[in-house]
Amino acid sequence: GDSVTQKQGQVTLSEDDFLFINCTYSTTTYPTLLWYVQYPGQGPQLLLKVTTANNKGISRGFEATYDKGTTSFHLQKASVQESDSAVYFCALVYQRFGTGTKLQVVP
Amino acid sequence: DPKIIQKPKYLVAVTGSEKILICEQYLGHNAMYWYRQSAKKPLEFMFSYSYQKLMDNQTASSRFQPQSSKKNHLDLQITALKPDDSATYFCASSQERTGNERLFFGHGTKLSVL
């Protein structure tokens, strides 16, 4: 069945560091892929969405590129800020969320 | 103003009791969902509804029963509560249940079963 895999449970960075969160997927189709962010005490909210039509999503300085060859959908940001500290989930359709990556950015 | 309202925000229950978690959305969406989040399973899909009809049920236990009395309501009844049911329950909605639509989540109900 369809699945997504996030191997990094936690990432700790300093402000202005480069962020890379790994996400790979398995599916027989070419779906839309999504990244959600969850701040403490809140529900997840959509960060960005990528379809087969556009191949790349960009939002609030975050970027993800759909790579069918490696079946990956990694999340990147050039320079993180303390306010980016949150949990990041990649998702493949509403039934399939990754296990989440907790990002902690220290000043 | 929050567009998806979940009540209550916190809930404490005793083992064996029954509780109802309330969810209302004011986004005009046709699809609604329930998810559970705990330390063991970060974001676990439970149910999906479309136009008030149950479409997906990935909860093995019949103790969990969604109830849709109105188009914009999807409550979750949990019976015979167990300590393992302790988690935060999130309600979500989307315009349609196409599978790849953006979900809007509520702030969650944190359930503690003693």
PDB file of C-alpha atoms in Angstrom, chain B residues 42-94:
ATOM      1  CA  PRO B  42       2.371  10.727  15.856  1.00  0.00           C
ATOM      2  CA  LEU B  43      -0.635  11.282  13.562  1.00  0.00           C
ATOM      3  CA  GLU B  44      -2.891   8.314  13.026  1.00  0.00           C
ATOM      4  CA  PHE B  45      -5.820   8.480  10.622  1.00  0.00           C
ATOM      5  CA  MET B  46      -9.075   7.150  12.072  1.00  0.00           C
ATOM      6  CA  PHE B  47     -12.148   8.041   9.960  1.00  0.00           C
ATOM      7  CA  SER B  48     -13.226  10.015   6.951  1.00  0.00           C
ATOM      8  CA  TYR B  49     -16.707  11.265   6.104  1.00  0.00           C
ATOM      9  CA  SER B  50     -17.961  12.751   2.889  1.00  0.00           C
ATOM     10  CA  TYR B  51     -21.376  14.422   2.699  1.00  0.00           C
ATOM     11  CA  GLN B  52     -22.146  12.904   6.099  1.00  0.00           C
ATOM     12  CA  LYS B  53     -21.402   9.368   4.991  1.00  0.00           C
ATOM     13  CA  LEU B  54     -18.626   7.213   6.422  1.00  0.00           C
ATOM     14  CA  MET B  55     -16.042   6.576   3.720  1.00  0.00           C
ATOM     15  CA  ASP B  56     -12.994   5.197   5.519  1.00  0.00           C
ATOM     16  CA  ASN B  57     -12.634   3.503   8.871  1.00  0.00           C
ATOM     17  CA  GLN B  58      -9.132   2.599   9.943  1.00  0.00           C
ATOM     18  CA  THR B  59      -9.935   2.119  13.586  1.00  0.00           C
ATOM     19  CA  ALA B  60     -10.003  -1.529  14.535  1.00  0.00           C
ATOM     20  CA  SER B  61     -12.060  -1.002  17.652  1.00  0.00           C
ATOM     21  CA  SER B  62     -15.842  -0.515  17.526  1.00  0.00           C
ATOM     22  CA  ARG B  63     -15.516   1.503  20.730  1.00  0.00           C
ATOM     23  CA  PHE B  64     -14.850   4.479  18.494  1.00  0.00           C
ATOM     24  CA  GLN B  65     -17.987   5.688  16.715  1.00  0.00           C
ATOM     25  CA  PRO B  66     -18.143   8.883  14.656  1.00  0.00           C
ATOM     26  CA  GLN B  67     -21.495  10.649  14.539  1.00  0.00           C
ATOM     27  CA  SER B  68     -22.550  13.226  11.961  1.00  0.00           C
ATOM     28  CA  SER B  69     -25.791  14.937  12.928  1.00  0.00           C
ATOM     29  CA  LYS B  70     -25.277  17.878  10.562  1.00  0.00           C
ATOM     30  CA  LYS B  71     -23.165  18.442   7.488  1.00  0.00           C
ATOM     31  CA  ASN B  72     -20.629  20.521   9.399  1.00  0.00           C
ATOM     32  CA  HIS B  73     -20.518  18.316  12.506  1.00  0.00           C
ATOM     33  CA  LEU B  74     -18.524  15.173  13.117  1.00  0.00           C
ATOM     34  CA  ASP B  75     -18.444  14.064  16.723  1.00  0.00           C
ATOM     35  CA  LEU B  76     -16.498  11.096  18.046  1.00  0.00           C
ATOM     36  CA  GLN B  77     -18.030   8.847  20.677  1.00  0.00           C
ATOM     37  CA  ILE B  78     -15.626   6.666  22.607  1.00  0.00           C
ATOM     38  CA  THR B  79     -17.023   3.966  24.872  1.00  0.00           C
ATOM     39  CA  ALA B  80     -15.423   1.714  27.480  1.00  0.00           C
ATOM     40  CA  LEU B  81     -12.441   4.034  27.710  1.00  0.00           C
ATOM     41  CA  LYS B  82      -8.987   2.590  28.371  1.00  0.00           C
ATOM     42  CA  PRO B  83      -5.786   4.303  29.500  1.00  0.00           C
ATOM     43  CA  ASP B  84      -4.339   3.499  26.044  1.00  0.00           C
ATOM     44  CA  ASP B  85      -6.965   5.796  24.524  1.00  0.00           C
ATOM     45  CA  SER B  86      -5.141   8.738  26.095  1.00  0.00           C
ATOM     46  CA  ALA B  87      -4.110  10.955  23.204  1.00  0.00           C
ATOM     47  CA  THR B  88      -4.923  14.194  21.466  1.00  0.00           C
ATOM     48  CA  TYR B  89      -7.747  13.791  18.975  1.00  0.00           C
ATOM     49  CA  PHE B  90      -7.803  16.086  15.980  1.00  0.00           C
ATOM     50  CA  CYS B  91     -10.730  16.807  13.742  1.00  0.00           C
ATOM     51  CA  ALA B  92      -9.996  17.990  10.208  1.00  0.00           C
ATOM     52  CA  SER B  93     -11.907  18.967   7.099  1.00  0.00           C
ATOM     53  CA  SER B  94     -11.351  19.494   3.397  1.00  0.00           C
TER      54      SER B  94
END
